[in-house]
mmCIF file of C-alpha atoms in Angstrom:
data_model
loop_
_atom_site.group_PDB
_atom_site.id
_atom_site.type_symbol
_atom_site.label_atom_id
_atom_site.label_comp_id
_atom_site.label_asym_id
_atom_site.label_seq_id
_atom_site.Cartn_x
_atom_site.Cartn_y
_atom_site.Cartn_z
ATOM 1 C CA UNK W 137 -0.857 -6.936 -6.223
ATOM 2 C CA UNK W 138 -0.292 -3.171 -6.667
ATOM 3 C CA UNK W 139 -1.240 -0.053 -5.859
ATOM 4 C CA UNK W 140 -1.867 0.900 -9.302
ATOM 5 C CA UNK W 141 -4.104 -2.263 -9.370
ATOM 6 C CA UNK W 142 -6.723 -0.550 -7.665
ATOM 7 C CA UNK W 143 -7.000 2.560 -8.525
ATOM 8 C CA UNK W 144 -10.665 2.567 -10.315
ATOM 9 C CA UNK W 145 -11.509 6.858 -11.304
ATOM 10 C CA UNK W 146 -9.626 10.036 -11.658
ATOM 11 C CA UNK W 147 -8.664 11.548 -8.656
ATOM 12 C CA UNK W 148 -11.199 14.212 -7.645
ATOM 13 C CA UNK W 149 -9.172 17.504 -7.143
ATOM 14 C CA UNK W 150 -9.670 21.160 -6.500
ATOM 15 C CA UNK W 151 -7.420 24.049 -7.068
ATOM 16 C CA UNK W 152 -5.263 26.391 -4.354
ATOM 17 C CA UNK W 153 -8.171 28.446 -4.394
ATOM 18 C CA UNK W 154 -10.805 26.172 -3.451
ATOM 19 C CA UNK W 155 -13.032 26.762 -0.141
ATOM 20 C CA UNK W 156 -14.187 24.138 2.337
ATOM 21 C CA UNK W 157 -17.595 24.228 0.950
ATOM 22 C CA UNK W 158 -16.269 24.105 -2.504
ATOM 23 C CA UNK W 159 -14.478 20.632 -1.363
ATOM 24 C CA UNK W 160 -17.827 19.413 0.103
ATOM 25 C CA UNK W 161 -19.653 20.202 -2.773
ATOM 26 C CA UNK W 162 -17.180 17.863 -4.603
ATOM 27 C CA UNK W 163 -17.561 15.219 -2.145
ATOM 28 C CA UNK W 164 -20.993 15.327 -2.355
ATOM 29 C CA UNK W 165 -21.375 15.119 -6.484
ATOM 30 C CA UNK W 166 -18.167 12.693 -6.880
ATOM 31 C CA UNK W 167 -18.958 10.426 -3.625
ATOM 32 C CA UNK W 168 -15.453 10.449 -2.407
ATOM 33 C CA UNK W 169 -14.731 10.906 0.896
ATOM 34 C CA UNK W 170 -11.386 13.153 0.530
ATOM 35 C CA UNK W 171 -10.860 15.813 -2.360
ATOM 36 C CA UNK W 172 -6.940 16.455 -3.118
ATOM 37 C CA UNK W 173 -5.946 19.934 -3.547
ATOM 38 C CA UNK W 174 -3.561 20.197 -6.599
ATOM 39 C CA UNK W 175 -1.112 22.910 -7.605
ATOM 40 C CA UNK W 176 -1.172 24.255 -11.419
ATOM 41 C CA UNK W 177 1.198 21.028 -12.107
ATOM 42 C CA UNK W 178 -0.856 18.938 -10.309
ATOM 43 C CA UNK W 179 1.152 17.917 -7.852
ATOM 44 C CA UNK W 180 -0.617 17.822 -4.443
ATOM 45 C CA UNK W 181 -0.597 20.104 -1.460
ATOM 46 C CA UNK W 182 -3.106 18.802 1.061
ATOM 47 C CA UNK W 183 -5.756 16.267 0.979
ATOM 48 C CA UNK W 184 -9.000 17.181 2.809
ATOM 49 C CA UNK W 185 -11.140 14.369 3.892
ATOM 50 C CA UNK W 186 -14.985 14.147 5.477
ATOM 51 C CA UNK W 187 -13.130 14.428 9.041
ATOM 52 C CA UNK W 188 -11.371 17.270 8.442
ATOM 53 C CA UNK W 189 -14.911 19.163 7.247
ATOM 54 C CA UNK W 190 -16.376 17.611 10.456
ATOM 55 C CA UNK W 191 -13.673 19.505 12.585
ATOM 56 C CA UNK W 192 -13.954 22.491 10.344
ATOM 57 C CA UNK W 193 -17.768 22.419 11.793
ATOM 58 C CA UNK W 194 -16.931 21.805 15.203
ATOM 59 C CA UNK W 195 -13.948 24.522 15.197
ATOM 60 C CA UNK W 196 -16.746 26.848 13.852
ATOM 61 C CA UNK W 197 -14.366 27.853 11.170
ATOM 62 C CA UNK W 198 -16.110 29.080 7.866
ATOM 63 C CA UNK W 199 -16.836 26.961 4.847
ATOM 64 C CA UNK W 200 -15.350 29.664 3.179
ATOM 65 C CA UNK W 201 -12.235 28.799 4.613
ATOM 66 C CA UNK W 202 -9.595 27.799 2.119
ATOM 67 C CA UNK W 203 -9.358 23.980 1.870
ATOM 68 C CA UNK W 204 -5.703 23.439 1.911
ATOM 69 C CA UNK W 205 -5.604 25.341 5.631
ATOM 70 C CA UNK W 206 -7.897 22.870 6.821
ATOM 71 C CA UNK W 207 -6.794 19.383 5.363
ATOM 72 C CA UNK W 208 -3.437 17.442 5.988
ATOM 73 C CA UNK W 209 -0.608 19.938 3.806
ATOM 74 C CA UNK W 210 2.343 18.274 5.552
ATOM 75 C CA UNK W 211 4.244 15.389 5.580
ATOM 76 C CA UNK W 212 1.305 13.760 2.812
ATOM 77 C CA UNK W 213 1.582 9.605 2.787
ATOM 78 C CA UNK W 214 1.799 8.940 -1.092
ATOM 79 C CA UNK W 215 2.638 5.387 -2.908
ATOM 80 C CA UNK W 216 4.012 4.934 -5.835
ATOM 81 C CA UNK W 217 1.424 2.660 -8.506
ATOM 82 C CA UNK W 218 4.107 0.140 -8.060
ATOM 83 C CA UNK W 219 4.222 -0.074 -4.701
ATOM 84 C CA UNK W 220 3.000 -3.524 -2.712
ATOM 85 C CA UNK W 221 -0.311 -3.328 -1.413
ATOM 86 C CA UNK W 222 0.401 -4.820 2.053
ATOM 87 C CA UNK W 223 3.259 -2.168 2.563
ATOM 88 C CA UNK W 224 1.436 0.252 2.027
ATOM 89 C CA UNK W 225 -1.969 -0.531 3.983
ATOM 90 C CA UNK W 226 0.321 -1.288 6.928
ATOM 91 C CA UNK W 227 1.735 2.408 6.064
ATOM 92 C CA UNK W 228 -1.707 3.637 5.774
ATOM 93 C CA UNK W 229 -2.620 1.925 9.690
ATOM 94 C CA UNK W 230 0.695 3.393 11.228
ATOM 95 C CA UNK W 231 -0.507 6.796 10.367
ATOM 96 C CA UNK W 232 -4.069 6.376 11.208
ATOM 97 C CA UNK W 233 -5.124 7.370 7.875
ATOM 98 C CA UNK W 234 -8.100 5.990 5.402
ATOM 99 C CA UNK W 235 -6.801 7.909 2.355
ATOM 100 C CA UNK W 236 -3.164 7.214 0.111
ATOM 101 C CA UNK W 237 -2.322 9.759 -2.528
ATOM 102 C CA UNK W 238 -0.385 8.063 -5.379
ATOM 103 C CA UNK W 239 1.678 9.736 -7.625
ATOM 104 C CA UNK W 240 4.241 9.249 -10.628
ATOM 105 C CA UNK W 241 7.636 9.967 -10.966
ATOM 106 C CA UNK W 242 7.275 13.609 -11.036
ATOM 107 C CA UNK W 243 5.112 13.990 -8.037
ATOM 108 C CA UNK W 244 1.989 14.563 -10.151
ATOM 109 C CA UNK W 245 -1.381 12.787 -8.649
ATOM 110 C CA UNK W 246 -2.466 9.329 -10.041
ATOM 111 C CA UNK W 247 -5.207 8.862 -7.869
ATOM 112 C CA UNK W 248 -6.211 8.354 -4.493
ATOM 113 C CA UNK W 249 -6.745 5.281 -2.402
ATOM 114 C CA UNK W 250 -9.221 4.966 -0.065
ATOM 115 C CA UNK W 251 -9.415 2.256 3.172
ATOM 116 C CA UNK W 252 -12.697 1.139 1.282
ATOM 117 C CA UNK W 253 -10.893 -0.124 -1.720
ATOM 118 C CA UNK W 254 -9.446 -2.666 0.559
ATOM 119 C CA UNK W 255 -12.767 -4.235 1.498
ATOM 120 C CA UNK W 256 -13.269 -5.495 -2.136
ATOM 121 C CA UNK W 257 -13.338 -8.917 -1.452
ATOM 122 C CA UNK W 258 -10.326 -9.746 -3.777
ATOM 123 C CA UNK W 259 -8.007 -7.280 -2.021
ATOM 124 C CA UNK W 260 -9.119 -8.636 1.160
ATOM 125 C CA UNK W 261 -8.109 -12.035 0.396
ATOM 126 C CA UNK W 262 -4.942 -10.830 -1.273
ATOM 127 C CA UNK W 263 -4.214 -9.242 1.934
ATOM 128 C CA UNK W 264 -4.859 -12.419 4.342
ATOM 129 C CA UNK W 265 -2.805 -14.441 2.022
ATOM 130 C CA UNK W 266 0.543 -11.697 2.933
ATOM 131 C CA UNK W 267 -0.349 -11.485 6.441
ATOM 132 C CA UNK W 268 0.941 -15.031 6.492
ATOM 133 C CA UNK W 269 4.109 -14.000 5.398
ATOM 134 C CA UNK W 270 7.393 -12.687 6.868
ATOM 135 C CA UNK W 271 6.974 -8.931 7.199
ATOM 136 C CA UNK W 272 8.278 -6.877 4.342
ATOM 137 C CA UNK W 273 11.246 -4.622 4.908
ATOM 138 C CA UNK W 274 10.263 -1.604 5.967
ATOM 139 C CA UNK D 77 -14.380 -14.874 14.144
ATOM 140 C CA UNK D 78 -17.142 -13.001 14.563
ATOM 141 C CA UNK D 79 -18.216 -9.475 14.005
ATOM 142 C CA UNK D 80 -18.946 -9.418 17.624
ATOM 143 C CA UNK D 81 -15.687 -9.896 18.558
ATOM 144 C CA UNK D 82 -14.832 -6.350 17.118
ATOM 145 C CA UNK D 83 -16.672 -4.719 19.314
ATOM 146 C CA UNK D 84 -15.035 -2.344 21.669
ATOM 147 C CA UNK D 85 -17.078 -0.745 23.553
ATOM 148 C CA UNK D 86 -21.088 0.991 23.581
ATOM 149 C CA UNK D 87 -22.312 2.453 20.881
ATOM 150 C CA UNK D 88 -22.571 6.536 20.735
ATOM 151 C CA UNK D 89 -25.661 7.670 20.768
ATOM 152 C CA UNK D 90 -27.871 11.124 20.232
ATOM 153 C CA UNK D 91 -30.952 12.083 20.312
ATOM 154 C CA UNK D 92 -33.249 12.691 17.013
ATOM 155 C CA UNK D 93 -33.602 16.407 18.076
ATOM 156 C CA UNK D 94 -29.989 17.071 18.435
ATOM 157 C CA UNK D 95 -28.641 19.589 16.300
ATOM 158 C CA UNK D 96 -26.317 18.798 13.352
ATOM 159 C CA UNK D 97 -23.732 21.297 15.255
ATOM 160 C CA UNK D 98 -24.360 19.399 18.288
ATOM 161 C CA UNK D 99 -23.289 16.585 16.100
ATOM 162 C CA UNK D 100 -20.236 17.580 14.796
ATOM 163 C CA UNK D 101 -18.587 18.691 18.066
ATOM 164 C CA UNK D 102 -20.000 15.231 19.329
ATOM 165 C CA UNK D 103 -17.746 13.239 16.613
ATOM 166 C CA UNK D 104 -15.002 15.833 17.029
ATOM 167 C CA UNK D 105 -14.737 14.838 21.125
ATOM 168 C CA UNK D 106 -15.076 11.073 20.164
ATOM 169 C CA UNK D 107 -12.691 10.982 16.968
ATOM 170 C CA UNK D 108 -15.171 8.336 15.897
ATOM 171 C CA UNK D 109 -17.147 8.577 12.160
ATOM 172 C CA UNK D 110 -20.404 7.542 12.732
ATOM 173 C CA UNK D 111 -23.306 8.050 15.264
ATOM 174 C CA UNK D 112 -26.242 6.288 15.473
ATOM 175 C CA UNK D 113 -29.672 7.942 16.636
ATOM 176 C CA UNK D 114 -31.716 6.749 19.257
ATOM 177 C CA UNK D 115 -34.980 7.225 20.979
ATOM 178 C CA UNK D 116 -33.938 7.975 24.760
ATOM 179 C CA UNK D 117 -36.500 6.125 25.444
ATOM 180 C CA UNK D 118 -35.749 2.943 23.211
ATOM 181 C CA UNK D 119 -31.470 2.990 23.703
ATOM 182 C CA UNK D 120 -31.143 -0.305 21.813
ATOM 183 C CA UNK D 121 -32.913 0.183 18.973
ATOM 184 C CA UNK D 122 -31.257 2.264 15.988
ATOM 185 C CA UNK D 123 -33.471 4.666 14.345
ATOM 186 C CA UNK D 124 -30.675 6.205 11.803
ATOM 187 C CA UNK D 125 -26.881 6.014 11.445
ATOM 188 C CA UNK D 126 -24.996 9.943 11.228
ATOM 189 C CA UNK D 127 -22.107 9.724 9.581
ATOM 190 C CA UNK D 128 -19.401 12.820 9.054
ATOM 191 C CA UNK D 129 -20.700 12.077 5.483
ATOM 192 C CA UNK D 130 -24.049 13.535 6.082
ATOM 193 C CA UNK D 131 -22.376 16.846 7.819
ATOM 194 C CA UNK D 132 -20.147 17.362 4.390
ATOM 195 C CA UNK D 133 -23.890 16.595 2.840
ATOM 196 C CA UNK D 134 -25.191 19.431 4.857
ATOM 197 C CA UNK D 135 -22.192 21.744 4.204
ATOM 198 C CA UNK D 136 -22.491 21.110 0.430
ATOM 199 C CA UNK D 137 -26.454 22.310 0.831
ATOM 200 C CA UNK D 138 -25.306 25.264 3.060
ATOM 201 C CA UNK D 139 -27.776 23.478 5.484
ATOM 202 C CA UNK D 140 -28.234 25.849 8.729
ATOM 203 C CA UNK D 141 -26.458 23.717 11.350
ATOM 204 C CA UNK D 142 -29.263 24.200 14.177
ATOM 205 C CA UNK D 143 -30.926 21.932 12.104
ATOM 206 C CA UNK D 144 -32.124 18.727 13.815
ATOM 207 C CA UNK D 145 -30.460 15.106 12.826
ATOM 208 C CA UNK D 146 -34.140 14.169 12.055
ATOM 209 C CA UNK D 147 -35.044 16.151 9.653
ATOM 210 C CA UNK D 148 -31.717 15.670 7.982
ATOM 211 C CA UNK D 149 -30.602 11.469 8.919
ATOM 212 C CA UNK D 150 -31.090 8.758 6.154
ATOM 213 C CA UNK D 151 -33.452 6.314 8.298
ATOM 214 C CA UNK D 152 -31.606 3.341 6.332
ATOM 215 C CA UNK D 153 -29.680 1.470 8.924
ATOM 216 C CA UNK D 154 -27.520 -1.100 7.657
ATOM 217 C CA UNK D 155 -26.784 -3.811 10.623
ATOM 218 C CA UNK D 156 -25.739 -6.771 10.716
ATOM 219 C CA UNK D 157 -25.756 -9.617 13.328
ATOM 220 C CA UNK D 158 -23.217 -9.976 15.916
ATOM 221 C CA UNK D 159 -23.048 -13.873 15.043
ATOM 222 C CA UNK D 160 -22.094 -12.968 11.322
ATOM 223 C CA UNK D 161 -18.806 -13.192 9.304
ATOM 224 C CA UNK D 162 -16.190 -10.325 8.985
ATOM 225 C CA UNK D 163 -16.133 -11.040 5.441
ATOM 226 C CA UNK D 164 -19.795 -10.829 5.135
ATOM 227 C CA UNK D 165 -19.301 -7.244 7.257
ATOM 228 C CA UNK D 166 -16.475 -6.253 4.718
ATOM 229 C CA UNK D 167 -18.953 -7.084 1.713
ATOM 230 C CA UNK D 168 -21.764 -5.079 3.339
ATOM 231 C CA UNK D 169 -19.532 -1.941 3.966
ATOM 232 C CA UNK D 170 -18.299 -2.322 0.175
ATOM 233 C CA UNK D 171 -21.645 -3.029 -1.226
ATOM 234 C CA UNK D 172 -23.555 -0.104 0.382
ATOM 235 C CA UNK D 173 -20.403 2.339 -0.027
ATOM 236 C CA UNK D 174 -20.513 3.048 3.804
ATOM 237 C CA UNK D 175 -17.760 2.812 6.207
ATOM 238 C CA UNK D 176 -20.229 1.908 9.540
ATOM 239 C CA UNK D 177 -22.168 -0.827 10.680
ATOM 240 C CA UNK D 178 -24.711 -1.145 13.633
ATOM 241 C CA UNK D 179 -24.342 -4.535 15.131
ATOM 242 C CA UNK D 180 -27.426 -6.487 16.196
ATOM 243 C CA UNK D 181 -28.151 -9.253 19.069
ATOM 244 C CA UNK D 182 -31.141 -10.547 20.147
ATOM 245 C CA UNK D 183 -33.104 -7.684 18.576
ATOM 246 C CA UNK D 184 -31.285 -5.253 20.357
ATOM 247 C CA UNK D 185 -28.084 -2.889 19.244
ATOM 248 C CA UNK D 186 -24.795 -4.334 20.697
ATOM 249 C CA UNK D 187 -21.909 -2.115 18.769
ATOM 250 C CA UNK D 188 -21.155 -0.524 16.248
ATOM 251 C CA UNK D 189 -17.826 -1.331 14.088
ATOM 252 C CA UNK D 190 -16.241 0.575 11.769
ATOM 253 C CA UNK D 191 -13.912 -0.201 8.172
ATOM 254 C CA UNK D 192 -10.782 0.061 10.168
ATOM 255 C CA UNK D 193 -12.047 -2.634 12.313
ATOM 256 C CA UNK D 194 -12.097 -4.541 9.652
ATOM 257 C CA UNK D 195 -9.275 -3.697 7.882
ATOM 258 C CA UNK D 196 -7.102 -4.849 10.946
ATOM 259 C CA UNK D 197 -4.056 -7.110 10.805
ATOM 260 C CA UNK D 198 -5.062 -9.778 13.236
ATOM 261 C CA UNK D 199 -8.263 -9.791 11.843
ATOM 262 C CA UNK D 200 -7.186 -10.710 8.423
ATOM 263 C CA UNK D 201 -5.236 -13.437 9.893
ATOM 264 C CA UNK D 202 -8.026 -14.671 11.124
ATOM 265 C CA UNK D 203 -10.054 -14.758 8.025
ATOM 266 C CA UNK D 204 -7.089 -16.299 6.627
ATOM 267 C CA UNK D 205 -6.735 -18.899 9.631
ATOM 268 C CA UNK D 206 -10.543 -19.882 9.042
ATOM 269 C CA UNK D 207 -9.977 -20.001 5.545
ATOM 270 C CA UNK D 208 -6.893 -22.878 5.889
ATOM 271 C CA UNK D 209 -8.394 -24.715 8.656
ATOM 272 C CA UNK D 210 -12.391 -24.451 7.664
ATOM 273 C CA UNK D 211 -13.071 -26.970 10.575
ATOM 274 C CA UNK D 212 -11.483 -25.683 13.463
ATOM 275 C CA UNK D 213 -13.244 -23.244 15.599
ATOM 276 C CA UNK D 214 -11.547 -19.759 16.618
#
């Protein structure tokens, strides 16, 4: 199974400009638990999840704030849509994060992944049949 | 294997009148997702879950955060017994889009586990395990 396999909606994105309320706002109306902030080619810069508008709160920044200041801007975990599944969930557990950013050739977003879409039962079992297995080169 | 074997340690707890502020800089300190609400004076039973979902909620309303959790908190607590299946915890998470559940024993509130809990290596080997071998006992 592949990335690409799951990925169910368009990406939910805001621009450079976009403030941390802005990104909530789009949480809130899309249900997705991390907005990607895209540049005019649509290639991302940050991802902002519900944790990082949690520590916005506690940090008593703003919500005006600009989004891409308080996400994750560097070093972004992305997957190709034909990357394995197991690879990269075991990626996604190394790095402690619930959210994978895939994009095409070019760098432009596909969509995002989220820990959740693991949990459909399918993917679940797809995943307990590869823990089985010798693990994949890194 | 169980869900209560996923449990690591007491459940957080706050109060109904603590403020959604208070709240934030609560799940900052932990680095945990979730909260559930108590009455201090009934500690096992869970009145309402707080997730960082309900502070991006708040955020998108522009919600002043010296409001209290209980006049904010969805009172729906979705639990599930500590004797129960992971799988049946994965399809609960998936099925009610949420990312927490409050684990129950004996009428009282044991844990709380969370979607990487689930979503854990071993774990999945387990399922797997139980699947092969539906007699044995883990």
């Amino acid at each position: 199974m592949k990335v690409g396999d799951l990925i169910k909606k368009p990406p939910v994105v805001v621009g450079l400009d976009a403030t941390v309320e802005d990104v909530a706002v789009q949480m809130v109306e899309n249900n997705v638990g991390s907005v990607v902030v895209v540049d005019s080619e649509r290639r991302p810069v940050a991802i902002v999840t519900e944790r990082d508008v949690v520590r916005t709160i506690a940090r008593r920044t703003p919500p005006t704030a600009k989004a891409a200041e308080v996400g994750t801007a560097r070093d972004l975990l992305t997957a190709k849509p034909d990357d394995d599944l197991y690879q990269v969930l075991d990626a996604m557990r190394k790095r402690r994060v619930r959210h994978l950013i895939v994009v095409d050739e070019g760098g432009r977003l596909v969509g995002v992944l989220s820990i959740r879409d693991f949990t459909e039962d399918w993917a679940l079992k797809e995943l307990s049949g590869k823990v089985w297995w010798p693990k994949p080169e890194e | 294997m169980k869900v209560g074997q996923l449990i690591k340690k007491p459940p957080l707890t706050i109060s109904p009148s603590t403020t959604l502020l208070e709240a934030a800089d609560f799940l900052t300190k932990h680095a945990v997702g979730a909260l559930v609400v108590v009455d201090p004076r009934e500690p096992d039973k869970p009145l309402a879950v707080l997730s960082e979902r309900d502070l991006v909620r708040a955020i998108s309303m522009r919600m002043p955060l010296s409001t209290p959790v209980e006049a904010f908190m969805s009172t729906t607590v979705v639990s599930i017994a500590a004797d129960n299946s992971i799988e049946r915890a994965a399809e609960l998470m998936w099925k009610n889009n949420i990312r927490h559940l409050v684990v129950m024993e004996g009428g009282k509130m044991v844990g709380v586990i969370s979607i990487r809990d689930v979503i854990n290596p071993e774990v999945l080997q387990q399922i797997c395990r139980a699947s092969h071998h539906p007699t044995a006992s883990n």
